[in-house]
CSV table of C-alpha atoms in Angstrom, one decimal:
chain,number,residue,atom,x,y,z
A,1,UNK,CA,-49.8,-17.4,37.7
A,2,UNK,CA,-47.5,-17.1,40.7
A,3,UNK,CA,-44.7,-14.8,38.9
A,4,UNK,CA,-41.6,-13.9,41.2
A,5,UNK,CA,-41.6,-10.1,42.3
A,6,UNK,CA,-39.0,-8.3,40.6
A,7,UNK,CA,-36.2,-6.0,42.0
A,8,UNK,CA,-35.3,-2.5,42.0
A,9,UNK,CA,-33.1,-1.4,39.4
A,10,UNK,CA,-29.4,-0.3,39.4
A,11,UNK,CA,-28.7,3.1,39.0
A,12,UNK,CA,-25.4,4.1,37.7
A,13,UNK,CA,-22.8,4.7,40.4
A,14,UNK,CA,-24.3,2.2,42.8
A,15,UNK,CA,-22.5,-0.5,44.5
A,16,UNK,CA,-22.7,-4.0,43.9
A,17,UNK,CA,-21.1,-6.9,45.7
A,18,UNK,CA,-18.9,-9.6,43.4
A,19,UNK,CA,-18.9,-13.5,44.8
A,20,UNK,CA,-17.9,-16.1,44.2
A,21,UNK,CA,-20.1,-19.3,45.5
A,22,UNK,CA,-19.1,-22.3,43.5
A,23,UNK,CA,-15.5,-23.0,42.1
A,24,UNK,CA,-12.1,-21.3,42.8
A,25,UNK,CA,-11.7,-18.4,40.9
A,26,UNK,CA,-8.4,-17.6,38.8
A,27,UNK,CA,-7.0,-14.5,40.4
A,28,UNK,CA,-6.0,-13.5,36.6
A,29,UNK,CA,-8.7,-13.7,35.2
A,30,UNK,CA,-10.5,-11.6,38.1
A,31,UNK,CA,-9.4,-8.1,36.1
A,32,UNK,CA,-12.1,-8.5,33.7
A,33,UNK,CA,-14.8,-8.5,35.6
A,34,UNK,CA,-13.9,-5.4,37.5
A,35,UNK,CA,-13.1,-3.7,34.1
A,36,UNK,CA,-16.6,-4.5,32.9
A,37,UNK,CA,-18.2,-3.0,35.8
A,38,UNK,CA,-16.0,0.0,35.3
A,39,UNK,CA,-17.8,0.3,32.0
A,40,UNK,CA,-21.5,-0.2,33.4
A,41,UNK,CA,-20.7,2.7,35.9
A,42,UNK,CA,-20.7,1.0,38.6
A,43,UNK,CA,-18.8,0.5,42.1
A,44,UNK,CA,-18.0,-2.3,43.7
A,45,UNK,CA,-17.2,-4.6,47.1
A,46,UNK,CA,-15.0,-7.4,46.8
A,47,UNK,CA,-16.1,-10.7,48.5
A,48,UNK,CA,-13.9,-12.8,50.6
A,49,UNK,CA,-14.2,-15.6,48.7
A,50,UNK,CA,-12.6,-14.2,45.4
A,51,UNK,CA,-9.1,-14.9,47.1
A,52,UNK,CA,-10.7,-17.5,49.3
A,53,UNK,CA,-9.6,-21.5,48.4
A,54,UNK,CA,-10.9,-24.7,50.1
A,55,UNK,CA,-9.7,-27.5,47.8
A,56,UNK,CA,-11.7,-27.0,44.2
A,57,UNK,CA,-14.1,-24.5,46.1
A,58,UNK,CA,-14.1,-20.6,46.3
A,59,UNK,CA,-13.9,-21.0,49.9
A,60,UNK,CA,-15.0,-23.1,52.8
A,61,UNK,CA,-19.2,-23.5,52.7
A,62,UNK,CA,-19.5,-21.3,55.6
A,63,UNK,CA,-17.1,-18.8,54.1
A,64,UNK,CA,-18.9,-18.3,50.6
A,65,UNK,CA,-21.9,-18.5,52.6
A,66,UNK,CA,-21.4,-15.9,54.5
A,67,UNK,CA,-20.3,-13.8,52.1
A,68,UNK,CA,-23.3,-13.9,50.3
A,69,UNK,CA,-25.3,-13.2,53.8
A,70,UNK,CA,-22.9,-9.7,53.7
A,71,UNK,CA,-23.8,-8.9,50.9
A,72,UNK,CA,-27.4,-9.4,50.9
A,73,UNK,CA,-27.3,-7.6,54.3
A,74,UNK,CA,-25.2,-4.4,53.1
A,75,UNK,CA,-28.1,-2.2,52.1
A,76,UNK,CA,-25.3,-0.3,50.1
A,77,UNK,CA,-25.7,-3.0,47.7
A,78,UNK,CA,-27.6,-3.0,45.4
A,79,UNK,CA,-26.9,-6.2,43.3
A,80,UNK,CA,-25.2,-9.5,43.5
A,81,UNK,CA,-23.0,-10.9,40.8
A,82,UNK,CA,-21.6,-14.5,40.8
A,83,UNK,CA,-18.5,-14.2,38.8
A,84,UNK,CA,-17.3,-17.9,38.4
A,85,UNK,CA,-19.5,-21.1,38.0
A,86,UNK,CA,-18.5,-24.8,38.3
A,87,UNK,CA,-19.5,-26.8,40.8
A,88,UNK,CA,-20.1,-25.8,44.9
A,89,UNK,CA,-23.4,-23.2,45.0
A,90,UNK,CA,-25.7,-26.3,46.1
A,91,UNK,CA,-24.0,-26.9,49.5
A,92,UNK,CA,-25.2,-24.0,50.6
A,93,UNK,CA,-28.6,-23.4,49.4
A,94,UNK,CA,-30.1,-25.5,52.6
A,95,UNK,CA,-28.4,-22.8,55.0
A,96,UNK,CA,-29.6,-19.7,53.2
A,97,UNK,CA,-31.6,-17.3,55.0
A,98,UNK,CA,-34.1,-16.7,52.5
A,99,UNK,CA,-36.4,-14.6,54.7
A,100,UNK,CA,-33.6,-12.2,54.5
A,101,UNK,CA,-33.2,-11.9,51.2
A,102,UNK,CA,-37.0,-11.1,50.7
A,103,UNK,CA,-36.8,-8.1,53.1
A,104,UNK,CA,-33.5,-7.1,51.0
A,105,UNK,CA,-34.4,-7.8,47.8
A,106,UNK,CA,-31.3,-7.1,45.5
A,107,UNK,CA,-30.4,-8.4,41.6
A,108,UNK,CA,-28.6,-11.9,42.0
A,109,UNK,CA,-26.5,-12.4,38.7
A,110,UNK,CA,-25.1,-15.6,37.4
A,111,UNK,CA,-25.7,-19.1,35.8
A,112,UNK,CA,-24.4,-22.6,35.0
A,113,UNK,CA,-23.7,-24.2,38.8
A,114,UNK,CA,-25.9,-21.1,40.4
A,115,UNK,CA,-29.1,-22.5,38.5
A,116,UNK,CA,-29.1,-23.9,41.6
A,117,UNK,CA,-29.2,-20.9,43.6
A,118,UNK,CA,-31.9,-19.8,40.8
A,119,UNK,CA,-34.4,-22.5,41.9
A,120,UNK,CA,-33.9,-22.2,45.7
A,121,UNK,CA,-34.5,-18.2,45.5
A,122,UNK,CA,-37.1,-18.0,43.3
A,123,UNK,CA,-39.1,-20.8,45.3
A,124,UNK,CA,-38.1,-19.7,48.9
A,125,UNK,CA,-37.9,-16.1,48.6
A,126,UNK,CA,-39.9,-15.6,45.5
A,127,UNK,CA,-37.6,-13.1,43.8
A,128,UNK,CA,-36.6,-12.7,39.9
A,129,UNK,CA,-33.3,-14.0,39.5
A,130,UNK,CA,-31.2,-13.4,36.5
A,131,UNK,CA,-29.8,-16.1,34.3
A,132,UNK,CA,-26.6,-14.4,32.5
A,133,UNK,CA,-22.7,-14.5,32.1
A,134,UNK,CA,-20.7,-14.7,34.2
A,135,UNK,CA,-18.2,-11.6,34.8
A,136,UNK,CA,-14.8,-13.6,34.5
A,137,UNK,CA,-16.1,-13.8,30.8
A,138,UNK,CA,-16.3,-10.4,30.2
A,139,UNK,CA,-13.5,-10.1,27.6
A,140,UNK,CA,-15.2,-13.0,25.8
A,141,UNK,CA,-18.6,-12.2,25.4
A,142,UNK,CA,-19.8,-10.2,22.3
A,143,UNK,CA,-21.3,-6.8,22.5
A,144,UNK,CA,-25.0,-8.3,22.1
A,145,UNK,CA,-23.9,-10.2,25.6
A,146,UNK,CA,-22.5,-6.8,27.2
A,147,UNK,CA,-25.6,-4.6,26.2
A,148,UNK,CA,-28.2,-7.3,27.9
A,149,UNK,CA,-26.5,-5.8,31.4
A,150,UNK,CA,-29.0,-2.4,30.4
A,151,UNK,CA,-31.6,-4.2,31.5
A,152,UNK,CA,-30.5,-4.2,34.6
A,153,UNK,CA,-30.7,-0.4,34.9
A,154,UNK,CA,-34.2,0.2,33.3
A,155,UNK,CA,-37.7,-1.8,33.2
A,156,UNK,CA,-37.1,-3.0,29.1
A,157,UNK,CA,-39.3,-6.0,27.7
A,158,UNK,CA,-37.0,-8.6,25.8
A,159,UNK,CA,-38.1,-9.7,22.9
A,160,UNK,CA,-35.7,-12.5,21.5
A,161,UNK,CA,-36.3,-13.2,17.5
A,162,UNK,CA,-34.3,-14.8,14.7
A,163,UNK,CA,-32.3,-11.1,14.4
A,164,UNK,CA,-30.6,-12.7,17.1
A,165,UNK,CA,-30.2,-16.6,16.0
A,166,UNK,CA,-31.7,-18.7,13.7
A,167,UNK,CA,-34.8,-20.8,15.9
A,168,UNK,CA,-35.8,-24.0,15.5
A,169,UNK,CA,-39.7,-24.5,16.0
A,170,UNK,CA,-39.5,-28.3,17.5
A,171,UNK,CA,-43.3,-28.4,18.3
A,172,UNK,CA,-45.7,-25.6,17.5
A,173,UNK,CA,-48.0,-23.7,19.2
A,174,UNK,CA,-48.2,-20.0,21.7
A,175,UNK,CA,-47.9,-20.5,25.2
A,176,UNK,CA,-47.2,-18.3,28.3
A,177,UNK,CA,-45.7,-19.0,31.9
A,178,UNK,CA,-43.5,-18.0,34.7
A,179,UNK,CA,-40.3,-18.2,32.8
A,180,UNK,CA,-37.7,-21.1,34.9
A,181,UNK,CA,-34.7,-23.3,34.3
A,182,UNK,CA,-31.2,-23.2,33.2
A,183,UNK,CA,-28.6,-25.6,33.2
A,184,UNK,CA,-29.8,-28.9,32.8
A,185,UNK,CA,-27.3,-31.3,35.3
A,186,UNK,CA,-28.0,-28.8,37.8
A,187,UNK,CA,-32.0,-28.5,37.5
A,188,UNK,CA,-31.8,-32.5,37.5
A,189,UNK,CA,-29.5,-32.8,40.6
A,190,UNK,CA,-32.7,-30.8,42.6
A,191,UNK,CA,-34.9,-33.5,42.2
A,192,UNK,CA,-35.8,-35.4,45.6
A,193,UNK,CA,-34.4,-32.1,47.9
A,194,UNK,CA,-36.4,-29.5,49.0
A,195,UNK,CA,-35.1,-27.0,46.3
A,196,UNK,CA,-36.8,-29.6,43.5
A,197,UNK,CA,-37.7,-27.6,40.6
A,198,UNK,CA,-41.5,-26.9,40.2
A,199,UNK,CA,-42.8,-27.2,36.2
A,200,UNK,CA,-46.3,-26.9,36.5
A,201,UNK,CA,-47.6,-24.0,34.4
A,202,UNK,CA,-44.0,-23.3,33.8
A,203,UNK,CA,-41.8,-22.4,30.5
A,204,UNK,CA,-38.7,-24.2,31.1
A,205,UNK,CA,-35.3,-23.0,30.1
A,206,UNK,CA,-32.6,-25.4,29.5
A,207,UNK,CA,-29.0,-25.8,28.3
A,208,UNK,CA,-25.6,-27.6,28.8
A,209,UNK,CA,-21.8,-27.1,28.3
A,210,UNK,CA,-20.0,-30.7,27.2
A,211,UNK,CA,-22.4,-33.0,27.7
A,212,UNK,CA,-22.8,-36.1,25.2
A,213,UNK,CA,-26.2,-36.9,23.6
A,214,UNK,CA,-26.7,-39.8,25.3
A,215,UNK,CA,-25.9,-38.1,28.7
A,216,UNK,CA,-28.5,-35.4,27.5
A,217,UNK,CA,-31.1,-37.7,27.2
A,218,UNK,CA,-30.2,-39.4,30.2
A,219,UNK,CA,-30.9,-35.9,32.3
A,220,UNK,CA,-34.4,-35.5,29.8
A,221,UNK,CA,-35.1,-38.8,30.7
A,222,UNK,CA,-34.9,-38.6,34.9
A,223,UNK,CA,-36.8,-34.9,34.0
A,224,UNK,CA,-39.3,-37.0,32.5
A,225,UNK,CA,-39.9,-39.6,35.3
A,226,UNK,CA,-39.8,-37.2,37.8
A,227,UNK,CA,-42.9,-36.3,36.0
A,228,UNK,CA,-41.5,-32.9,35.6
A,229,UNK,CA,-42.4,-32.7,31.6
A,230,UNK,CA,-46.1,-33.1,32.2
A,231,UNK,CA,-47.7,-29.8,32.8
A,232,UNK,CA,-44.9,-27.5,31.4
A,233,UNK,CA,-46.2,-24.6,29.3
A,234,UNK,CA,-43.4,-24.7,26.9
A,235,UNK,CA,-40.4,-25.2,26.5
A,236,UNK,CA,-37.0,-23.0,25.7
A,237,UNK,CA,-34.0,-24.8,24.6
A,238,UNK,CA,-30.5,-22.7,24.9
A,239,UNK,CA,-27.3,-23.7,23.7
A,240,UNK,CA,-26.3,-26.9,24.2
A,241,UNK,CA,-22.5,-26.6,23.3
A,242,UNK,CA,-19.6,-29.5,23.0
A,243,UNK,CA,-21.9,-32.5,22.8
A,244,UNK,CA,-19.6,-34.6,20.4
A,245,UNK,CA,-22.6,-34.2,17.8
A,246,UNK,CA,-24.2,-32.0,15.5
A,247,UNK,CA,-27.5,-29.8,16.3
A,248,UNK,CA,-29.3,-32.4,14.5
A,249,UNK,CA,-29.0,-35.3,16.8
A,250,UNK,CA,-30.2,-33.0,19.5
A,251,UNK,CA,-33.2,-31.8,17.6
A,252,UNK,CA,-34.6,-35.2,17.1
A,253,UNK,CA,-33.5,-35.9,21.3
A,254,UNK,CA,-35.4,-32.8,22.0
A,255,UNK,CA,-38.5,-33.9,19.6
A,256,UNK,CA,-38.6,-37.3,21.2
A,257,UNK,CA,-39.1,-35.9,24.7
A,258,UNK,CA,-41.5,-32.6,23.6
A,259,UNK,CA,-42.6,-33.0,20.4
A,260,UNK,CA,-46.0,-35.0,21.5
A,261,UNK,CA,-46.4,-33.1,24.8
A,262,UNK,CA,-48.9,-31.0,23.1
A,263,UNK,CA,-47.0,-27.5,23.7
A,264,UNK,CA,-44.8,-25.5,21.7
A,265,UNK,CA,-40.8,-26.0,22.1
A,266,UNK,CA,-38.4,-24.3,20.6
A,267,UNK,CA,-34.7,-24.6,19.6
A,268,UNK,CA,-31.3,-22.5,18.8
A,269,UNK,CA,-31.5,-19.7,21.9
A,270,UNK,CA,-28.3,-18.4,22.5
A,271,UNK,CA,-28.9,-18.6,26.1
A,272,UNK,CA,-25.8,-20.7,28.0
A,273,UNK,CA,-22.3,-21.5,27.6
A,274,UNK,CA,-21.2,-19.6,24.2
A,275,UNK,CA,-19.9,-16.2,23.4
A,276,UNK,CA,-23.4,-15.0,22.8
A,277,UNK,CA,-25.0,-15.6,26.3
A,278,UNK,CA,-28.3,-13.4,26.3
A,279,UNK,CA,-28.8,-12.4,30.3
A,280,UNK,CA,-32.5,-12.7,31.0
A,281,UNK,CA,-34.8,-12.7,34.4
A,282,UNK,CA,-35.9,-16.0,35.6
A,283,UNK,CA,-39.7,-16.0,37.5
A,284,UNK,CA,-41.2,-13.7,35.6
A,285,UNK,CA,-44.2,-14.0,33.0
A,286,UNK,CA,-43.0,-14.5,29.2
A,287,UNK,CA,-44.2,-15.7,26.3
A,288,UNK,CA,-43.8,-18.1,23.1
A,289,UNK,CA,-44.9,-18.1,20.1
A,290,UNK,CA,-43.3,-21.3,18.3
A,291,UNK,CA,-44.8,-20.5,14.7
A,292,UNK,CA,-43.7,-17.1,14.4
A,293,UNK,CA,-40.5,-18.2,16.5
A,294,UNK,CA,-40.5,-15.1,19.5
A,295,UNK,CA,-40.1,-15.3,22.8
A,296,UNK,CA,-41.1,-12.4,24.9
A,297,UNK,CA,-39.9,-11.9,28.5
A,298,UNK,CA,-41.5,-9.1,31.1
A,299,UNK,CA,-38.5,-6.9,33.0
A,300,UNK,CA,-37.1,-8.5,35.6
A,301,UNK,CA,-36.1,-4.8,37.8
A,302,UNK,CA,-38.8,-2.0,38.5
């Protein structure tokens, strides 16, 4: 199993860099996630692209683009946190320097639009990345959300049960994998670039802010021509929030597309778009048992 090497870990006091590498961020909102880091114990540089605007972006591309190259550069810090998502991180994956990255390798925070960024950094330089919320939402995420940053500052296993959420087993069955995935528009729009998202052997996270059913099944559906659904190991489904249905209707979309695939899938993470968004690493080994509804992950820091 080719599993993603994982990064060192933060140590309280340490600098991190905040960016912002998709969508304008609100300059009032920007408080918060200072004041959160203020409560992890850690210092902080400010990117240019938090006061940066370029239309709807944070930032002309070469601007957020090379503030992320500073900050990956600074070997003063020591992790990377995205702080607002939306649309904009996927114009400039191609002109990453990934090399770099692996000869700094750093935590990289984030998710929604910098799934994106997820794919194209654990495929080109085959780091853990870590799917979590964003800072802006700091004075909106519970304190389950909060204490997930500890694992950031020690080597823990997570072990997500039904203490957390009620789980949906949608096909039985144990399975383990490099743990993937994240929102779903975003994993679709890799398909047919060089950042395509590879599922082979995989356990495949997925979830979606404001989407309809049908549009959910439209995604599934492209996932599942792209022939992406074939040798998956499992499958995770996260929260899948505003689709103008009830949890239901998604359950029988997600049953139609993995229910005969032969592997087990489950249902009901609070992993995405909600007040409980629980921050885990992407590309490392974790495991599933649908029957007795766990899912383990491996730390994502050393």
């Amino acid at each position: 199993m080719n599993v993603k090497n994982t990064v060192p870990r933060l140590q309280k006091g340490d600098v991190v860099g905040v960016v912002a590498l998709s969508s304008l961020v609100e300059p009032e909102k920007f408080g918060d996630a200072l004041a959160f880091l203020d409560e992890l114990g850690l210092r902080y540089i400010v990117g240019d692209t938090i006061h940066a605007k370029h239309d709807y972006l944070a930032g002309s591309d070469e601007i957020r683009l090379a503030d992320f190259h500073e900050m990956v550069k600074n070997p003063e810090v020591k992790a990377i946190f995205c702080v607002k998502g939306g649309y904009g991180a996927a114009r400039i994956a191609e002109k990453i320097d990934y090399t770099l990255l692996e000869e700094n390798p750093k935590i990289f925070w984030g998710f929604s639009d910098i799934t994106y960024l997820h794919c194209a950094i654990n495929e080109y330089a085959n780091l853990v990345t870590f799917h979590g919320p964003m800072l802006m939402a700091a004075n909106t995420m519970d304190e389950l959300s909060k204490k997930m940053f500890v694992q950031l500052f020690s080597p823990i296993e997570i072990q997500y049960t039904e203490s957390i959420s009620p789980l949906i087993t949608i096909a039985g069955g144990v399975a383990r994998g490099e743990l993937i995935g994240g929102n779903l528009y975003r994993l679709v729009s890799t398909l047919g670039t060089k950042f395509e998202i590879q599922t082979e052997g995989k356990i495949l996270l997925i979830e979606e802010l404001a989407e309809s059913i049908p549009n959910i099944d439209s995604m599934l559906q492209q996932l599942k021509q792209a022939r992406k659904l074939e040798q998956l190991a499992s499958v995770v489904i996260g929260s899948f929030t505003q689709t103008e249905s009830d949890d239901a209707a998604l359950h029988y979309l997600m049953k139609e597309y993995f229910g005969d695939l032969g592997i087990p899938v489950v249902a009901g993470f609070k992993i995405g778009h909600e007040s409980t968004n629980i921050g885990i690493p992407l590309g490392v080994d974790a495991y599933l048992d649908a029957e007795e509804k766990v899912l383990k992950i491996l730390p994502g820091v050393y």
